[in-house]
GROMACS .gro file of C-alpha atoms in nm:
model
  423
    1MET     CA    1  -3.432   1.063   1.723
    2ASN     CA    2  -3.172   1.280   1.622
    3ASN     CA    3  -2.869   1.089   1.405
    4ASN     CA    4  -2.609   1.084   1.709
    5GLN     CA    5  -2.870   0.886   1.904
    6ARG     CA    6  -2.899   0.627   1.591
    7SER     CA    7  -2.751   0.286   1.618
    8PHE     CA    8  -2.460   0.263   1.402
    9PHE     CA    9  -2.618  -0.083   1.254
   10PHE     CA   10  -2.835   0.205   1.087
   11ASN     CA   11  -2.563   0.438   0.940
   12VAL     CA   12  -2.260   0.177   0.846
   13ASP     CA   13  -2.207   0.161   0.480
   14TRP     CA   14  -2.232  -0.221   0.482
   15LEU     CA   15  -2.164  -0.248   0.113
   16THR     CA   16  -1.806  -0.196   0.227
   17VAL     CA   17  -1.821  -0.428   0.480
   18LEU     CA   18  -1.943  -0.733   0.266
   19ILE     CA   19  -1.646  -0.633   0.058
   20TYR     CA   20  -1.431  -0.665   0.330
   21LEU     CA   21  -1.539  -1.024   0.445
   22ALA     CA   22  -1.531  -1.132   0.129
   23LEU     CA   23  -1.172  -1.037   0.069
   24CYS     CA   24  -1.130  -1.181   0.415
   25THR     CA   25  -1.260  -1.488   0.356
   26ILE     CA   26  -1.088  -1.524   0.004
   27GLY     CA   27  -0.770  -1.481   0.175
   28TRP     CA   28  -0.834  -1.775   0.490
   29PHE     CA   29  -0.918  -2.000   0.188
   30ASN     CA   30  -0.629  -1.899  -0.028
   31ILE     CA   31  -0.389  -1.921   0.277
   32HIS     CA   32  -0.526  -2.276   0.342
   33ALA     CA   33  -0.442  -2.396  -0.020
   34ALA     CA   34  -0.126  -2.276   0.006
   35VAL     CA   35   0.041  -2.404   0.295
   36TYR     CA   36  -0.205  -2.721   0.256
   37ASP     CA   37  -0.059  -3.041   0.408
   38GLU     CA   38  -0.279  -3.354   0.292
   39THR     CA   39  -0.159  -3.535   0.614
   40ASN     CA   40  -0.326  -3.218   0.818
   41THR     CA   41  -0.681  -3.163   0.670
   42ASN     CA   42  -0.825  -2.958   0.931
   43ILE     CA   43  -0.869  -2.559   0.795
   44LEU     CA   44  -0.923  -2.462   1.167
   45ASP     CA   45  -0.646  -2.611   1.316
   46LEU     CA   46  -0.475  -2.383   1.551
   47SER     CA   47  -0.134  -2.456   1.461
   48THR     CA   48  -0.084  -2.387   1.129
   49GLU     CA   49  -0.122  -2.023   0.910
   50TYR     CA   50  -0.407  -2.106   0.800
   51GLY     CA   51  -0.540  -2.197   1.180
   52LYS     CA   52  -0.377  -1.875   1.303
   53GLN     CA   53  -0.538  -1.663   1.020
   54PHE     CA   54  -0.918  -1.811   1.130
   55ILE     CA   55  -0.786  -1.618   1.461
   56TYR     CA   56  -0.671  -1.305   1.323
   57ILE     CA   57  -0.984  -1.293   1.072
   58ALA     CA   58  -1.205  -1.325   1.425
   59SER     CA   59  -1.006  -1.082   1.611
   60ALA     CA   60  -0.955  -0.802   1.302
   61LEU     CA   61  -1.406  -0.866   1.336
   62VAL     CA   62  -1.405  -0.754   1.713
   63ILE     CA   63  -1.133  -0.461   1.639
   64GLY     CA   64  -1.382  -0.346   1.374
   65ILE     CA   65  -1.726  -0.377   1.603
   66VAL     CA   66  -1.537  -0.193   1.872
   67ILE     CA   67  -1.422   0.078   1.667
   68LEU     CA   68  -1.760   0.102   1.518
   69LEU     CA   69  -1.877   0.148   1.897
   70LEU     CA   70  -1.639   0.421   1.996
   71GLU     CA   71  -1.729   0.821   2.005
   72SER     CA   72  -1.605   0.951   1.663
   73ARG     CA   73  -1.495   1.239   1.873
   74PHE     CA   74  -1.239   0.975   2.037
   75LEU     CA   75  -1.080   0.913   1.679
   76THR     CA   76  -1.062   1.270   1.642
   77ALA     CA   77  -0.908   1.364   1.949
   78LEU     CA   78  -0.669   1.107   2.020
   79ALA     CA   79  -0.488   1.133   1.678
   80PRO     CA   80  -0.189   1.303   1.835
   81ALA     CA   81  -0.190   0.982   2.109
   82PHE     CA   82  -0.182   0.741   1.809
   83TYR     CA   83   0.092   0.895   1.606
   84VAL     CA   84   0.298   0.886   1.909
   85VAL     CA   85   0.233   0.547   2.058
   86THR     CA   86   0.358   0.393   1.677
   87VAL     CA   87   0.643   0.649   1.626
   88LEU     CA   88   0.770   0.506   2.009
   89LEU     CA   89   0.694   0.153   1.898
   90LEU     CA   90   0.909   0.145   1.541
   91LEU     CA   91   1.190   0.347   1.798
   92LEU     CA   92   1.143   0.019   2.033
   93VAL     CA   93   1.121  -0.225   1.770
   94LEU     CA   94   1.486  -0.117   1.629
   95VAL     CA   95   1.606  -0.240   2.011
   96ILE     CA   96   1.403  -0.534   2.097
   97GLY     CA   97   1.285  -0.642   1.760
   98ARG     CA   98   1.338  -1.011   1.552
   99ASN     CA   99   1.515  -1.035   1.280
  100VAL     CA  100   1.263  -1.215   1.011
  101GLY     CA  101   1.419  -1.205   0.686
  102GLY     CA  102   1.689  -0.932   0.728
  103ASN     CA  103   1.385  -0.721   0.887
  104GLN     CA  104   1.416  -0.606   1.221
  105ALA     CA  105   1.072  -0.514   1.203
  106TRP     CA  106   0.863  -0.771   1.488
  107ILE     CA  107   0.817  -0.771   1.823
  108ASP     CA  108   0.782  -1.101   1.964
  109LEU     CA  109   0.466  -1.166   2.118
  110GLY     CA  110   0.516  -1.538   2.261
  111GLY     CA  111   0.376  -1.823   2.125
  112GLY     CA  112   0.428  -1.841   1.747
  113PHE     CA  113   0.247  -1.450   1.754
  114ARG     CA  114   0.413  -1.147   1.635
  115LEU     CA  115   0.351  -0.809   1.621
  116GLN     CA  116   0.485  -0.566   1.280
  117PRO     CA  117   0.443  -0.184   1.411
  118SER     CA  118   0.487  -0.063   1.071
  119GLU     CA  119   0.143  -0.166   0.967
  120PHE     CA  120   0.027   0.036   1.275
  121ALA     CA  121   0.181   0.302   1.158
  122LYS     CA  122  -0.004   0.369   0.856
  123PHE     CA  123  -0.338   0.440   1.034
  124SER     CA  124  -0.146   0.671   1.301
  125THR     CA  125  -0.034   0.867   0.978
  126CYS     CA  126  -0.345   0.858   0.823
  127LEU     CA  127  -0.511   1.023   1.168
  128LEU     CA  128  -0.229   1.263   1.213
  129LEU     CA  129  -0.244   1.393   0.824
  130ALA     CA  130  -0.603   1.437   0.847
  131ARG     CA  131  -0.593   1.590   1.188
  132TYR     CA  132  -0.335   1.867   1.087
  133LEU     CA  133  -0.446   1.937   0.739
  134SER     CA  134  -0.824   2.013   0.856
  135SER     CA  135  -0.684   2.245   1.105
  136THR     CA  136  -0.758   2.621   1.041
  137ASN     CA  137  -0.577   2.823   0.850
  138VAL     CA  138  -0.362   2.493   0.726
  139LYS     CA  139  -0.339   2.481   0.350
  140ILE     CA  140  -0.105   2.278   0.155
  141THR     CA  141   0.030   2.521  -0.129
  142GLU     CA  142   0.168   2.741   0.164
  143PHE     CA  143   0.546   2.601   0.254
  144LYS     CA  144   0.521   2.561   0.587
  145SER     CA  145   0.197   2.353   0.605
  146PHE     CA  146   0.335   2.159   0.344
  147LEU     CA  147   0.647   2.109   0.528
  148ILE     CA  148   0.524   1.975   0.841
  149ALA     CA  149   0.245   1.751   0.640
  150GLY     CA  150   0.576   1.600   0.486
  151GLY     CA  151   0.717   1.571   0.837
  152ILE     CA  152   0.424   1.399   0.921
  153ILE     CA  153   0.524   1.147   0.662
  154LEU     CA  154   0.894   1.145   0.627
  155LEU     CA  155   0.919   1.044   1.068
  156PRO     CA  156   0.758   0.673   1.022
  157MET     CA  157   0.921   0.596   0.679
  158LEU     CA  158   1.264   0.696   0.816
  159LEU     CA  159   1.212   0.494   1.109
  160ILE     CA  160   1.082   0.213   0.893
  161LYS     CA  161   1.363   0.234   0.681
  162MET     CA  162   1.610   0.229   0.951
  163GLN     CA  163   1.445  -0.186   0.977
  164PRO     CA  164   1.520  -0.177   0.684
  165ASP     CA  165   1.178  -0.249   0.533
  166ASP     CA  166   1.172  -0.060   0.184
  167GLY     CA  167   0.849  -0.199   0.124
  168SER     CA  168   0.624  -0.006   0.396
  169THR     CA  169   0.879   0.273   0.359
  170LEU     CA  170   0.748   0.279  -0.011
  171VAL     CA  171   0.387   0.244   0.106
  172PHE     CA  172   0.365   0.577   0.229
  173CYS     CA  173   0.466   0.744  -0.059
  174SER     CA  174   0.132   0.738  -0.186
  175LEU     CA  175   0.013   0.959   0.057
  176ILE     CA  176   0.107   1.228  -0.148
  177PHE     CA  177  -0.204   1.188  -0.348
  178VAL     CA  178  -0.382   1.288  -0.008
  179LEU     CA  179  -0.150   1.596  -0.016
  180TYR     CA  180  -0.276   1.643  -0.408
  181ARG     CA  181  -0.632   1.601  -0.273
  182GLU     CA  182  -0.587   1.887  -0.105
  183GLY     CA  183  -0.466   2.089  -0.352
  184LEU     CA  184  -0.128   2.037  -0.397
  185SER     CA  185  -0.028   2.131  -0.744
  186VAL     CA  186  -0.071   1.860  -1.037
  187TYR     CA  187   0.327   1.999  -1.182
  188PHE     CA  188   0.454   1.859  -0.845
  189LEU     CA  189   0.304   1.505  -0.935
  190ILE     CA  190   0.421   1.560  -1.281
  191PHE     CA  191   0.796   1.622  -1.142
  192ILE     CA  192   0.757   1.331  -0.972
  193GLY     CA  193   0.654   1.095  -1.266
  194LEU     CA  194   0.899   1.285  -1.448
  195VAL     CA  195   1.194   1.208  -1.229
  196ALA     CA  196   1.080   0.829  -1.240
  197THR     CA  197   1.064   0.793  -1.623
  198LEU     CA  198   1.430   0.954  -1.604
  199PHE     CA  199   1.557   0.729  -1.336
  200VAL     CA  200   1.464   0.403  -1.562
  201LEU     CA  201   1.528   0.541  -1.927
  202SER     CA  202   1.899   0.593  -1.747
  203LEU     CA  203   1.947   0.228  -1.628
  204LEU     CA  204   1.826   0.145  -1.941
  205TYR     CA  205   2.030   0.343  -2.211
  206SER     CA  206   2.334   0.557  -2.182
  207VAL     CA  207   2.339   0.872  -2.101
  208TRP     CA  208   2.366   1.067  -2.414
  209PHE     CA  209   2.070   0.877  -2.601
  210VAL     CA  210   1.884   1.024  -2.295
  211ILE     CA  211   2.002   1.339  -2.355
  212ALA     CA  212   1.935   1.358  -2.703
  213GLY     CA  213   1.569   1.198  -2.623
  214LEU     CA  214   1.545   1.525  -2.381
  215VAL     CA  215   1.674   1.763  -2.582
  216ALA     CA  216   1.450   1.673  -2.920
  217LEU     CA  217   1.170   1.679  -2.691
  218ALA     CA  218   1.262   2.045  -2.547
  219VAL     CA  219   1.317   2.157  -2.897
  220LEU     CA  220   0.937   2.032  -3.019
  221LEU     CA  221   0.776   2.197  -2.688
  222LEU     CA  222   1.012   2.561  -2.741
  223LEU     CA  223   0.888   2.534  -3.116
  224LEU     CA  224   0.472   2.454  -2.969
  225PHE     CA  225   0.523   2.758  -2.705
  226ARG     CA  226   0.743   2.983  -2.848
  227ARG     CA  227   0.570   3.251  -2.775
  228ASN     CA  228   0.569   3.211  -2.455
  229ARG     CA  229   0.874   3.364  -2.293
  230GLN     CA  230   0.802   3.225  -1.969
  231PHE     CA  231   0.715   2.849  -2.061
  232SER     CA  232   1.030   2.890  -2.221
  233VAL     CA  233   1.287   3.003  -2.002
  234ALA     CA  234   1.124   2.763  -1.748
  235MET     CA  235   1.168   2.491  -2.025
  236LEU     CA  236   1.526   2.587  -2.056
  237ILE     CA  237   1.628   2.537  -1.681
  238GLY     CA  238   1.419   2.209  -1.663
  239LEU     CA  239   1.634   2.077  -1.971
  240VAL     CA  240   1.951   2.174  -1.752
  241ALA     CA  241   1.805   2.021  -1.438
  242CYS     CA  242   1.713   1.735  -1.680
  243ILE     CA  243   2.016   1.664  -1.818
  244GLY     CA  244   2.235   1.693  -1.429
  245PHE     CA  245   1.998   1.428  -1.285
  246VAL     CA  246   2.068   1.190  -1.545
  247PHE     CA  247   2.454   1.191  -1.522
  248VAL     CA  248   2.406   1.116  -1.122
  249VAL     CA  249   2.136   0.808  -1.187
  250LYS     CA  250   2.404   0.578  -1.209
  251PRO     CA  251   2.663   0.694  -0.915
  252LEU     CA  252   2.310   0.726  -0.727
  253TYR     CA  253   2.205   0.399  -0.839
  254TYR     CA  254   2.494   0.185  -0.745
  255ASN     CA  255   2.619   0.394  -0.478
  256GLY     CA  256   2.284   0.438  -0.286
  257LEU     CA  257   2.127   0.062  -0.346
  258LYS     CA  258   2.236  -0.245  -0.200
  259LYS     CA  259   2.363  -0.519  -0.400
  260HIS     CA  260   2.053  -0.742  -0.387
  261GLN     CA  261   1.803  -0.475  -0.440
  262ARG     CA  262   1.986  -0.372  -0.763
  263ALA     CA  263   1.954  -0.718  -0.851
  264ARG     CA  264   1.590  -0.710  -0.790
  265ILE     CA  265   1.563  -0.382  -1.029
  266ASP     CA  266   1.778  -0.575  -1.277
  267GLU     CA  267   1.543  -0.858  -1.321
  268VAL     CA  268   1.251  -0.669  -1.390
  269LEU     CA  269   1.391  -0.393  -1.618
  270GLY     CA  270   1.581  -0.749  -1.794
  271LEU     CA  271   1.901  -0.579  -1.711
  272ASN     CA  272   1.974  -0.938  -1.560
  273ASN     CA  273   1.813  -1.298  -1.626
  274ASP     CA  274   1.914  -1.502  -1.317
  275LYS     CA  275   1.578  -1.715  -1.334
  276ARG     CA  276   1.748  -1.968  -1.061
  277GLY     CA  277   1.876  -1.689  -0.841
  278VAL     CA  278   1.728  -1.321  -0.764
  279GLY     CA  279   1.453  -1.369  -1.009
  280TYR     CA  280   1.344  -1.739  -0.924
  281ASN     CA  281   1.103  -1.595  -0.693
  282GLN     CA  282   0.889  -1.418  -0.944
  283ASN     CA  283   0.942  -1.687  -1.229
  284GLN     CA  284   0.781  -1.935  -1.066
  285SER     CA  285   0.488  -1.704  -0.919
  286LYS     CA  286   0.496  -1.614  -1.281
  287ILE     CA  287   0.425  -2.008  -1.376
  288ALA     CA  288   0.188  -2.048  -1.127
  289ILE     CA  289  -0.067  -1.778  -1.222
  290GLY     CA  290   0.034  -1.875  -1.572
  291SER     CA  291  -0.079  -2.257  -1.539
  292GLY     CA  292  -0.403  -2.154  -1.380
  293ARG     CA  293  -0.534  -2.031  -1.742
  294VAL     CA  294  -0.892  -1.898  -1.788
  295TRP     CA  295  -1.065  -2.096  -1.496
  296GLY     CA  296  -0.806  -2.259  -1.288
  297LYS     CA  297  -0.660  -2.594  -1.165
  298GLY     CA  298  -0.899  -2.623  -0.882
  299TYR     CA  299  -0.932  -2.552  -0.463
  300LEU     CA  300  -0.649  -2.761  -0.364
  301GLN     CA  301  -0.504  -2.860  -0.707
  302GLY     CA  302  -0.229  -2.688  -0.722
  303THR     CA  303   0.093  -2.806  -0.826
  304GLN     CA  304   0.326  -2.485  -0.787
  305THR     CA  305   0.149  -2.424  -0.457
  306LYS     CA  306   0.112  -2.854  -0.339
  307TYR     CA  307   0.547  -2.902  -0.410
  308SER     CA  308   0.579  -2.547  -0.282
  309PHE     CA  309   0.814  -2.395  -0.573
  310VAL     CA  310   0.678  -2.034  -0.476
  311PRO     CA  311   0.826  -1.894  -0.168
  312ALA     CA  312   0.660  -1.650   0.045
  313GLN     CA  313   0.374  -1.795  -0.107
  314SER     CA  314   0.082  -1.727   0.185
  315THR     CA  315   0.220  -1.372   0.232
  316ASP     CA  316   0.390  -1.170  -0.023
  317PHE     CA  317   0.306  -1.382  -0.331
  318ILE     CA  318  -0.046  -1.515  -0.212
  319PHE     CA  319  -0.185  -1.348  -0.566
  320CYS     CA  320  -0.020  -1.658  -0.715
  321THR     CA  321  -0.202  -1.878  -0.533
  322VAL     CA  322  -0.550  -1.709  -0.671
  323GLY     CA  323  -0.397  -1.740  -1.016
  324GLU     CA  324  -0.309  -2.133  -1.028
  325GLU     CA  325  -0.593  -2.243  -0.889
  326TRP     CA  326  -0.881  -2.014  -0.940
  327GLY     CA  327  -0.742  -1.857  -1.295
  328PHE     CA  328  -0.805  -1.592  -1.457
  329ALA     CA  329  -1.144  -1.577  -1.329
  330GLY     CA  330  -1.079  -1.600  -1.007
  331SER     CA  331  -0.767  -1.317  -1.085
  332VAL     CA  332  -1.004  -1.074  -1.206
  333THR     CA  333  -1.272  -1.132  -0.934
  334VAL     CA  334  -1.037  -1.038  -0.713
  335LEU     CA  335  -0.913  -0.739  -0.888
  336GLY     CA  336  -1.261  -0.657  -0.924
  337LEU     CA  337  -1.343  -0.676  -0.556
  338TYR     CA  338  -1.045  -0.444  -0.433
  339LEU     CA  339  -1.152  -0.192  -0.738
  340PHE     CA  340  -1.521  -0.193  -0.623
  341LEU     CA  341  -1.345  -0.166  -0.251
  342LEU     CA  342  -1.135   0.181  -0.356
  343LEU     CA  343  -1.435   0.337  -0.558
  344ARG     CA  344  -1.637   0.294  -0.299
  345ILE     CA  345  -1.348   0.456  -0.030
  346ILE     CA  346  -1.371   0.730  -0.264
  347VAL     CA  347  -1.723   0.763  -0.290
  348ILE     CA  348  -1.759   0.740   0.119
  349ALA     CA  349  -1.460   1.003   0.117
  350GLU     CA  350  -1.643   1.251  -0.135
  351ARG     CA  351  -1.952   1.262   0.065
  352GLN     CA  352  -1.797   1.341   0.423
  353ARG     CA  353  -1.914   1.670   0.549
  354SER     CA  354  -1.599   1.757   0.752
  355PRO     CA  355  -1.236   1.800   0.601
  356PHE     CA  356  -1.086   1.551   0.866
  357SER     CA  357  -1.332   1.253   0.706
  358ARG     CA  358  -1.278   1.352   0.357
  359ILE     CA  359  -0.846   1.350   0.371
  360TYR     CA  360  -0.886   1.052   0.610
  361GLY     CA  361  -1.081   0.833   0.354
  362TYR     CA  362  -0.809   0.963   0.079
  363GLY     CA  363  -0.567   0.814   0.291
  364VAL     CA  364  -0.707   0.490   0.319
  365ALA     CA  365  -0.748   0.490  -0.049
  366SER     CA  366  -0.422   0.567  -0.096
  367ILE     CA  367  -0.244   0.306   0.115
  368ILE     CA  368  -0.481   0.024  -0.006
  369PHE     CA  369  -0.416   0.145  -0.378
  370CYS     CA  370  -0.046   0.125  -0.323
  371HIS     CA  371  -0.042  -0.208  -0.150
  372VAL     CA  372  -0.261  -0.406  -0.441
  373THR     CA  373  -0.007  -0.212  -0.700
  374ILE     CA  374   0.253  -0.301  -0.563
  375ASN     CA  375   0.129  -0.665  -0.439
  376ILE     CA  376   0.013  -0.804  -0.779
  377ALA     CA  377   0.281  -0.564  -1.005
  378MET     CA  378   0.541  -0.802  -0.768
  379ALA     CA  379   0.410  -1.144  -0.867
  380ILE     CA  380   0.373  -1.061  -1.226
  381GLY     CA  381   0.715  -0.972  -1.283
  382TYR     CA  382   0.657  -0.593  -1.286
  383MET     CA  383   0.795  -0.451  -1.052
  384PRO     CA  384   1.055  -0.564  -0.793
  385VAL     CA  385   1.035  -0.768  -0.474
  386ILE     CA  386   0.990  -0.577  -0.192
  387GLY     CA  387   0.772  -0.803   0.073
  388ILE     CA  388   0.450  -0.604   0.131
  389PRO     CA  389   0.137  -0.761   0.166
  390LEU     CA  390  -0.163  -0.816  -0.037
  391PRO     CA  391  -0.451  -0.614   0.187
  392PHE     CA  392  -0.688  -0.881   0.370
  393ILE     CA  393  -0.566  -1.151   0.157
  394SER     CA  394  -0.206  -1.189   0.320
  395TYR     CA  395  -0.137  -1.417   0.600
  396GLY     CA  396  -0.020  -1.223   0.905
  397GLY     CA  397  -0.225  -1.074   1.220
  398SER     CA  398  -0.046  -0.740   1.191
  399SER     CA  399  -0.124  -0.652   0.839
  400LEU     CA  400  -0.500  -0.808   0.885
  401TRP     CA  401  -0.564  -0.570   1.192
  402SER     CA  402  -0.387  -0.269   1.068
  403PHE     CA  403  -0.592  -0.275   0.730
  404THR     CA  404  -0.897  -0.343   0.967
  405THR     CA  405  -0.848  -0.034   1.195
  406LEU     CA  406  -0.745   0.156   0.865
  407LEU     CA  407  -1.091   0.097   0.681
  408PHE     CA  408  -1.293   0.077   0.964
  409ILE     CA  409  -1.202   0.409   1.119
  410LEU     CA  410  -1.353   0.579   0.812
  411LEU     CA  411  -1.682   0.363   0.815
  412LYS     CA  412  -1.728   0.511   1.172
  413LEU     CA  413  -1.675   0.874   1.061
  414ASP     CA  414  -1.892   0.817   0.785
  415SER     CA  415  -2.166   0.619   1.014
  416ASN     CA  416  -2.168   0.951   1.195
  417ARG     CA  417  -2.121   1.232   0.889
  418MET     CA  418  -2.486   1.346   0.915
  419GLY     CA  419  -2.491   1.502   1.250
  420ILE     CA  420  -2.102   1.588   1.333
  421ASN     CA  421  -1.902   1.889   1.257
  422TYR     CA  422  -1.599   1.800   1.469
  423ALA     CA  423  -1.429   1.483   1.239
   0.00000   0.00000   0.00000
């Protein structure tokens, strides 16, 4: 019996599946804690968020099993079709979508259930990006290939931005790490890091102070590499470009962002201190996490949770429930599970025999890493509130189904890696 004929049960990376199940279970119990009502203690009550989440988890497992039973050729061949469908759904939601919290991002399915197309755009974009980059004669170092790959990422980003959903839009930027793994120059990542750093510094300090720092750094580098003429010329050109960028940061900031977006960034950077206004959510979240101390207050014993001090506690701020009721130990456990999951995904990606599977694997790792980092940083006050779920833990069917699909497609590709040359 060859590898193509063997049951997927013998080839699936079950360690990754166990981590997935652990995170889903943790999510379910913490959603129960976040919206717990002492008058209704039934954890399977389908009229509650935790009851619905049980349905979402059960259906997600069905989705995962169906994906594992599919042919890998199906996933590869239909990558463009998946992408087109999600783009059409993103267009449809702009027309008939339901507005929730200022974002027209959901399609109402009835019965209290909603579908968020932007969540599904993540795995379809990863599939098409992998399909394109693994094609013959495609090299990310060539401008045409970089442009097409960027377009694959940019199209859903623009449609999601129109909703407007800034959090989901930002997540797609993480796919730059996929391009880096496939040969994009490290200087491109350094450039992005430099732009972000200059942006923050220009908001925190005066223009002339930042320029003085840039000039001092440039002089130091020129002295160190004075014998390298090409480096010196590039350094001077870069210095002029950086100074120009510093001058336009504040005009772009005040004219390009909405007032509430600026307020959230100002709060994180310490330019504003409004604990009862724009900073209320994060302040209450930090209080909840800090009050848990080492071992937490115990399951269903969180006072910040019980008295609903933190808005959106079952979704965007679910991590503060973990911190309050399970303490530092519980928080580290959750972070450890995510770290272990990301390491497993990278190991899986690197052991693939085909470029398609490897590229897709790095797409999965990038998306999950971005979600976890932003969500937790938001909960502890190190990033502005932008509203993205914590993978497998936050309440929501679209999020859970999307991440399940994202992960189980990789597990399917991996389970068949020894006997295929097409994926």
